Amino acid sequence: MATSVENAGDLQAQVDEVEALSSIYGDEWCVIDEASRIFCIKISADSSSSKWTVCLQIILPPDYPSASPPIYQLNAAWLRGPERTQLSNMLEDLYVDNAGESILYLWVEKIREFLVERSQTSDTEEGFKMRMSTEEKGGAEDDVAWGVPHCLELVSAMEQVQLSSEAIGDGETPLITHGQVITDRRSTFQPHLAPVVASKQVKMVLDALYENKKIASATHNIYAYRIFCEDRQTFLQDCEDDGETAAGGRLLHLMQILDVRNVMVVVSRWYGGILLGPDRFKHICNCARGILVQEGYVDPTDESAKAGGRNKKQKGKKAK
């Protein structure tokens, strides 16, 4: 009986907190699944810049705030490694200091404070790099004095390919296509595809996708791309897990098997609170293959497509 009363008290506290946050943050606050108590909020360093932005996705357990903390996920293309760990530690310390109380407002403002500091640090670093670049233009004598090799010596063979690809790419964001949704045990998967011929277009596609609040709120945005460099007869390719361990590598491997080129695939996953195990990789790959077929990069009637795909504009041409 006591547990039932406590849960009722927690539910009312959650309702009150969500109403307050919605009132404070307006359109930044987003309800993903009210029945499952899943919400998200887009947090920026300031309203004039979208560069330093984090999407905080939250699942409220039945016994929050009395006994359990919110389940949370931090989503941002730039937030990696030590910075992600640092921010997570800040939020967890804040919860420990305020255990049993509503914590979401404090979390949001702590993240905003972190973003402002990161933005200011970035501005300082960029200014320093510009000054260093200006100083290094003084001549070979400066290079010798500081032990700085010529810039071309610092570029690997793969980076040379990347520079070559960027030189031929235009400045327009490629057209992005969205594929069919797959839902399993409250987790939702959706693929997105864009043609890319230069590595800078990969960032353009990601930036464009993250402008969509729903996509930005995804628990994971896994992606892979393959760009064929005609002059060198080689591929520029890479992938990103975005927290879904090994998912990016599996997605890239699928694209390699299908031999698709000059294309980028992003698969968004919204976690529903139930672990899917290996099935999540099956859904990610099925989403990716489905949109590649949909957009003509793979011929669905050709069984050999499982071992070698086709490019939309270069059908039948294989990499050497």
Short mmCIF file of C-alpha atoms in Angstrom, two decimals:
data_model
loop_
_atom_site.label_atom_id
_atom_site.label_comp_id
_atom_site.label_asym_id
_atom_site.label_seq_id
_atom_site.Cartn_x
_atom_site.Cartn_y
_atom_site.Cartn_z
CA MET A 1 0.00 0.00 0.00
CA ALA A 2 2.83 2.34 0.90
CA THR A 3 4.51 1.63 -2.44
CA SER A 4 1.33 2.51 -4.30
CA VAL A 5 1.08 5.82 -2.44
CA GLU A 6 4.75 6.57 -3.15
CA ASN A 7 4.30 5.83 -6.87
CA ALA A 8 1.25 8.10 -6.99
CA GLY A 9 3.30 10.83 -5.34
CA ASP A 10 6.13 10.31 -7.83
CA LEU A 11 3.75 10.44 -10.78
CA GLN A 12 2.27 13.72 -9.58
CA ALA A 13 5.75 15.13 -9.04
CA GLN A 14 6.68 14.10 -12.61
CA VAL A 15 3.54 15.72 -14.04
CA ASP A 16 4.25 18.95 -12.16
CA GLU A 17 7.90 18.95 -13.24
CA VAL A 18 7.10 18.29 -16.91
CA GLU A 19 4.48 21.07 -16.94
CA ALA A 20 6.99 23.48 -15.43
CA LEU A 21 9.73 22.55 -17.91
CA SER A 22 7.32 22.87 -20.83
CA SER A 23 6.36 26.32 -19.62
CA ILE A 24 9.97 27.42 -19.08
CA TYR A 25 11.55 26.05 -22.27
CA GLY A 26 8.66 26.16 -24.72
CA ASP A 27 9.48 24.60 -28.10
CA GLU A 28 12.85 23.34 -26.86
CA TRP A 29 10.98 20.81 -24.71
CA CYS A 30 9.66 17.81 -26.66
CA VAL A 31 7.39 14.92 -25.62
CA ILE A 32 8.47 11.71 -27.38
CA ASP A 33 6.17 9.23 -25.62
CA GLU A 34 4.09 10.55 -22.75
CA ALA A 35 2.75 7.12 -21.74
CA SER A 36 6.30 5.75 -21.43
CA ARG A 37 7.48 9.01 -19.81
CA ILE A 38 10.08 9.72 -22.52
CA PHE A 39 11.01 13.35 -23.16
CA CYS A 40 13.82 15.37 -24.68
CA ILE A 41 15.09 18.92 -24.73
CA LYS A 42 17.44 20.70 -27.09
CA ILE A 43 19.97 22.81 -25.16
CA SER A 44 22.24 25.40 -26.79
CA ALA A 45 25.01 27.67 -25.54
CA ASP A 46 23.03 30.62 -26.93
CA SER A 47 20.09 31.22 -29.24
CA SER A 48 22.23 32.68 -32.05
CA SER A 49 24.40 29.59 -32.62
CA SER A 50 23.48 25.96 -33.13
CA LYS A 51 27.07 24.69 -33.12
CA TRP A 52 27.28 24.00 -29.40
CA THR A 53 24.05 22.10 -28.88
CA VAL A 54 23.16 18.97 -26.92
CA CYS A 55 19.93 17.02 -27.01
CA LEU A 56 19.10 15.52 -23.60
CA GLN A 57 16.76 12.52 -23.85
CA ILE A 58 15.12 11.42 -20.60
CA ILE A 59 13.12 8.41 -19.42
CA LEU A 60 11.42 8.90 -16.05
CA PRO A 61 11.18 5.66 -13.99
CA PRO A 62 8.00 5.07 -11.94
CA ASP A 63 9.87 5.75 -8.69
CA TYR A 64 11.49 9.03 -9.79
CA PRO A 65 12.17 11.33 -8.00
CA SER A 66 11.74 9.57 -4.65
CA ALA A 67 14.11 6.63 -5.23
CA SER A 68 15.55 6.44 -8.76
CA PRO A 69 17.31 8.95 -11.02
CA PRO A 70 16.10 9.70 -14.56
CA ILE A 71 17.54 7.50 -17.30
CA TYR A 72 19.25 9.88 -19.69
CA GLN A 73 21.13 10.01 -22.99
CA LEU A 74 23.27 12.91 -24.25
CA ASN A 75 23.13 13.33 -28.04
CA ALA A 76 25.51 15.62 -29.93
CA ALA A 77 27.71 14.91 -32.94
CA TRP A 78 30.66 16.74 -31.37
CA LEU A 79 30.35 15.32 -27.83
CA ARG A 80 32.85 12.48 -27.54
CA GLY A 81 35.30 10.81 -25.17
CA PRO A 82 36.49 12.81 -22.15
CA GLU A 83 34.00 15.65 -22.70
CA ARG A 84 31.04 13.26 -22.69
CA THR A 85 32.39 11.59 -19.53
CA GLN A 86 32.96 14.95 -17.85
CA LEU A 87 29.43 16.14 -18.56
CA SER A 88 27.90 12.83 -17.44
CA ASN A 89 29.84 13.00 -14.18
CA MET A 90 28.56 16.54 -13.60
CA LEU A 91 24.95 15.41 -13.99
CA GLU A 92 25.39 12.38 -11.76
CA ASP A 93 27.09 14.44 -9.04
CA LEU A 94 24.23 16.92 -9.23
CA TYR A 95 21.72 14.10 -8.73
CA VAL A 96 23.60 12.72 -5.72
CA ASP A 97 23.62 16.19 -4.15
CA ASN A 98 19.85 16.49 -4.69
CA ALA A 99 18.67 12.87 -4.28
CA GLY A 100 14.92 12.55 -3.88
CA GLU A 101 14.19 15.91 -5.50
CA SER A 102 13.16 16.87 -9.03
CA ILE A 103 16.43 17.27 -10.90
CA LEU A 104 15.68 17.98 -14.56
CA TYR A 105 15.79 21.78 -14.41
CA LEU A 106 19.15 21.66 -12.63
CA TRP A 107 20.45 19.22 -15.25
CA VAL A 108 19.36 21.40 -18.16
CA GLU A 109 20.99 24.50 -16.70
CA LYS A 110 24.18 22.59 -15.85
CA ILE A 111 24.40 21.39 -19.46
CA ARG A 112 23.82 24.94 -20.71
CA GLU A 113 26.59 26.19 -18.40
CA PHE A 114 28.89 23.46 -19.76
CA LEU A 115 28.07 24.50 -23.36
CA VAL A 116 28.76 28.16 -22.68
CA GLU A 117 32.16 27.30 -21.19
CA ARG A 118 32.93 24.97 -24.10
CA SER A 119 31.94 27.65 -26.59
CA GLN A 120 34.20 30.22 -24.94
CA THR A 121 37.09 27.74 -24.82
CA SER A 122 36.58 26.95 -28.50
CA ASP A 123 36.69 30.64 -29.42
CA THR A 124 39.96 31.00 -27.52
CA GLU A 125 41.45 27.91 -29.19
CA GLU A 126 40.43 29.10 -32.65
CA GLY A 127 41.99 32.49 -32.03
CA PHE A 128 45.20 30.82 -30.90
CA LYS A 129 45.28 28.62 -34.00
CA MET A 130 44.79 31.65 -36.24
CA ARG A 131 47.70 33.44 -34.57
CA MET A 132 49.89 30.36 -34.89
CA SER A 133 48.95 30.04 -38.55
CA THR A 134 49.92 33.67 -39.14
CA GLU A 135 53.24 33.23 -37.36
CA GLU A 136 54.08 30.06 -39.29
CA LYS A 137 53.70 31.96 -42.57
CA GLY A 138 56.87 33.87 -41.67
CA GLY A 139 59.00 31.40 -43.66
CA ALA A 140 61.08 28.25 -43.50
CA GLU A 141 63.28 29.72 -40.78
CA ASP A 142 60.34 29.67 -38.34
CA ASP A 143 59.56 26.08 -39.31
CA VAL A 144 63.09 24.99 -38.48
CA ALA A 145 63.17 26.94 -35.22
CA TRP A 146 59.96 25.32 -33.98
CA GLY A 147 60.60 21.88 -35.46
CA VAL A 148 57.44 22.12 -37.60
CA PRO A 149 57.64 20.02 -40.79
CA HIS A 150 56.08 21.27 -44.01
CA CYS A 151 52.31 20.87 -43.91
CA LEU A 152 52.27 18.39 -46.81
CA GLU A 153 54.51 16.04 -44.82
CA LEU A 154 51.84 15.89 -42.11
CA VAL A 155 49.10 14.71 -44.45
CA SER A 156 48.65 10.95 -44.76
CA ALA A 157 47.76 9.25 -48.01
CA MET A 158 44.14 8.92 -46.91
CA GLU A 159 43.94 12.59 -45.97
CA GLN A 160 45.28 13.47 -49.42
CA VAL A 161 42.39 11.51 -50.91
CA GLN A 162 40.02 13.41 -48.62
CA LEU A 163 41.45 16.75 -49.72
CA SER A 164 41.08 15.72 -53.34
CA SER A 165 37.43 14.77 -52.77
CA GLU A 166 36.64 18.03 -51.01
CA ALA A 167 38.11 20.02 -53.88
CA ILE A 168 35.51 18.68 -56.31
CA GLY A 169 32.51 18.85 -53.94
CA ASP A 170 30.06 21.75 -54.07
CA GLY A 171 28.79 23.76 -51.14
CA GLU A 172 25.19 22.63 -51.26
CA THR A 173 23.70 20.23 -48.73
CA PRO A 174 22.78 16.99 -50.54
CA LEU A 175 19.14 15.98 -50.77
CA ILE A 176 18.24 13.74 -47.80
CA THR A 177 15.72 10.92 -48.17
CA HIS A 178 14.00 9.28 -45.18
CA GLY A 179 13.11 5.56 -45.21
CA GLN A 180 10.59 3.24 -43.65
CA VAL A 181 10.35 2.96 -39.85
CA ILE A 182 10.95 -0.35 -38.05
CA THR A 183 9.56 -0.74 -34.51
CA ASP A 184 10.42 -3.57 -32.13
CA ARG A 185 9.63 -3.70 -28.40
CA ARG A 186 9.15 0.08 -28.23
CA SER A 187 12.49 0.81 -29.94
CA THR A 188 12.13 2.64 -33.25
CA PHE A 189 14.60 2.64 -36.15
CA GLN A 190 14.52 4.91 -39.20
CA PRO A 191 17.09 5.26 -42.02
CA HIS A 192 18.12 8.41 -43.84
CA LEU A 193 20.17 8.54 -47.05
CA ALA A 194 22.04 11.24 -48.96
CA PRO A 195 24.34 11.14 -52.00
CA VAL A 196 27.82 12.45 -51.09
CA VAL A 197 30.88 13.04 -53.29
CA ALA A 198 33.02 14.96 -50.79
CA SER A 199 33.76 14.42 -47.11
CA LYS A 200 32.60 17.95 -46.22
CA GLN A 201 29.14 16.95 -47.40
CA VAL A 202 29.01 14.32 -44.66
CA LYS A 203 29.06 17.07 -42.03
CA MET A 204 26.47 19.05 -44.01
CA VAL A 205 24.13 16.05 -43.96
CA LEU A 206 24.62 15.51 -40.22
CA ASP A 207 24.03 19.20 -39.47
CA ALA A 208 20.86 19.17 -41.57
CA LEU A 209 19.55 16.04 -39.83
CA TYR A 210 20.25 17.45 -36.37
CA GLU A 211 18.12 20.49 -37.20
CA ASN A 212 15.16 18.11 -36.98
CA LYS A 213 14.18 17.91 -33.30
CA LYS A 214 12.93 14.35 -33.61
CA ILE A 215 16.16 13.10 -35.19
CA ALA A 216 18.29 15.12 -32.80
CA SER A 217 16.47 13.43 -29.90
CA ALA A 218 17.33 9.91 -31.13
CA THR A 219 19.27 7.80 -28.65
CA HIS A 220 21.72 6.91 -31.42
CA ASN A 221 22.33 8.28 -34.91
CA ILE A 222 24.59 5.64 -36.48
CA TYR A 223 26.10 6.43 -39.85
CA ALA A 224 28.51 5.23 -42.52
CA TYR A 225 29.56 6.59 -45.89
CA ARG A 226 31.59 5.52 -48.93
CA ILE A 227 33.00 7.96 -51.50
CA PHE A 228 34.72 6.61 -54.61
CA CYS A 229 37.70 8.69 -55.78
CA GLU A 230 37.91 8.16 -59.54
CA ASP A 231 41.40 9.57 -59.97
CA ARG A 232 42.93 7.22 -57.38
CA GLN A 233 40.53 4.30 -57.85
CA THR A 234 40.06 4.02 -54.10
CA PHE A 235 37.42 4.70 -51.45
CA LEU A 236 37.16 7.34 -48.78
CA GLN A 237 34.95 5.75 -46.12
CA ASP A 238 34.21 5.98 -42.41
CA CYS A 239 31.53 5.20 -39.82
CA GLU A 240 30.26 6.30 -36.40
CA ASP A 241 28.56 4.25 -33.64
CA ASP A 242 27.17 7.26 -31.71
CA GLY A 243 27.11 5.15 -28.56
CA GLU A 244 25.69 1.97 -30.14
CA THR A 245 28.85 -0.12 -29.87
CA ALA A 246 29.96 -1.76 -33.15
CA ALA A 247 26.86 -0.60 -35.03
CA GLY A 248 28.73 1.81 -37.30
CA GLY A 249 31.23 -0.86 -38.33
CA ARG A 250 28.44 -3.29 -39.17
CA LEU A 251 26.67 -0.63 -41.23
CA LEU A 252 29.85 0.16 -43.17
CA HIS A 253 30.51 -3.56 -43.70
CA LEU A 254 27.03 -3.93 -45.22
CA MET A 255 27.72 -1.05 -47.59
CA GLN A 256 31.03 -2.65 -48.56
CA ILE A 257 29.35 -5.99 -49.30
CA LEU A 258 26.74 -4.21 -51.42
CA ASP A 259 29.54 -2.23 -53.10
CA VAL A 260 27.59 1.03 -52.95
CA ARG A 261 29.48 4.25 -53.51
CA ASN A 262 29.06 8.02 -53.20
CA VAL A 263 26.36 7.61 -50.59
CA MET A 264 25.84 8.12 -46.86
CA VAL A 265 23.36 6.21 -44.69
CA VAL A 266 22.27 7.31 -41.21
CA VAL A 267 20.11 5.07 -39.02
CA SER A 268 18.36 6.76 -36.08
CA ARG A 269 17.34 4.65 -33.11
CA TRP A 270 14.99 5.78 -30.36
CA TYR A 271 15.47 3.43 -27.42
CA GLY A 272 12.22 2.32 -25.81
CA GLY A 273 13.54 0.97 -22.51
CA ILE A 274 13.76 -2.72 -23.49
CA LEU A 275 17.11 -4.27 -24.48
CA LEU A 276 16.96 -5.89 -27.94
CA GLY A 277 20.31 -7.70 -27.91
CA PRO A 278 21.64 -8.70 -31.37
CA ASP A 279 18.26 -7.89 -32.94
CA ARG A 280 19.19 -4.21 -32.90
CA PHE A 281 21.96 -4.84 -35.44
CA LYS A 282 19.54 -6.76 -37.65
CA HIS A 283 17.13 -3.82 -37.63
CA ILE A 284 19.91 -1.31 -38.35
CA CYS A 285 21.14 -3.31 -41.35
CA ASN A 286 17.62 -4.00 -42.62
CA CYS A 287 16.81 -0.28 -42.44
CA ALA A 288 19.98 0.57 -44.35
CA ARG A 289 19.50 -2.05 -47.04
CA GLY A 290 15.85 -1.06 -47.44
CA ILE A 291 16.62 2.59 -48.17
CA LEU A 292 19.51 1.67 -50.48
CA VAL A 293 17.08 -0.49 -52.48
CA GLN A 294 14.43 2.24 -52.32
CA GLU A 295 16.82 4.83 -53.78
CA GLY A 296 18.23 2.55 -56.50
CA TYR A 297 21.69 1.93 -55.13
CA VAL A 298 20.93 -1.80 -54.90
CA ASP A 299 18.83 -3.79 -57.37
CA PRO A 300 16.22 -5.76 -55.34
CA THR A 301 15.69 -8.27 -58.19
CA ASP A 302 19.35 -9.15 -58.47
CA GLU A 303 20.31 -11.83 -55.96
CA SER A 304 23.98 -11.06 -56.57
CA ALA A 305 23.34 -7.65 -54.98
CA LYS A 306 23.91 -9.38 -51.65
CA ALA A 307 27.53 -9.79 -52.68
CA GLY A 308 27.97 -6.64 -54.77
CA GLY A 309 25.73 -3.63 -55.16
CA ARG A 310 25.43 -0.89 -57.73
CA ASN A 311 25.79 2.82 -57.58
CA LYS A 312 22.84 4.92 -58.60
CA LYS A 313 24.81 6.71 -61.31
CA GLN A 314 27.45 4.11 -62.07
CA LYS A 315 25.50 0.88 -62.25
CA GLY A 316 27.60 -2.17 -62.94
CA LYS A 317 30.91 -0.43 -62.30
CA LYS A 318 33.02 -2.16 -59.67
CA ALA A 319 35.84 -0.77 -57.60
CA LYS A 320 39.26 -1.91 -58.72
#
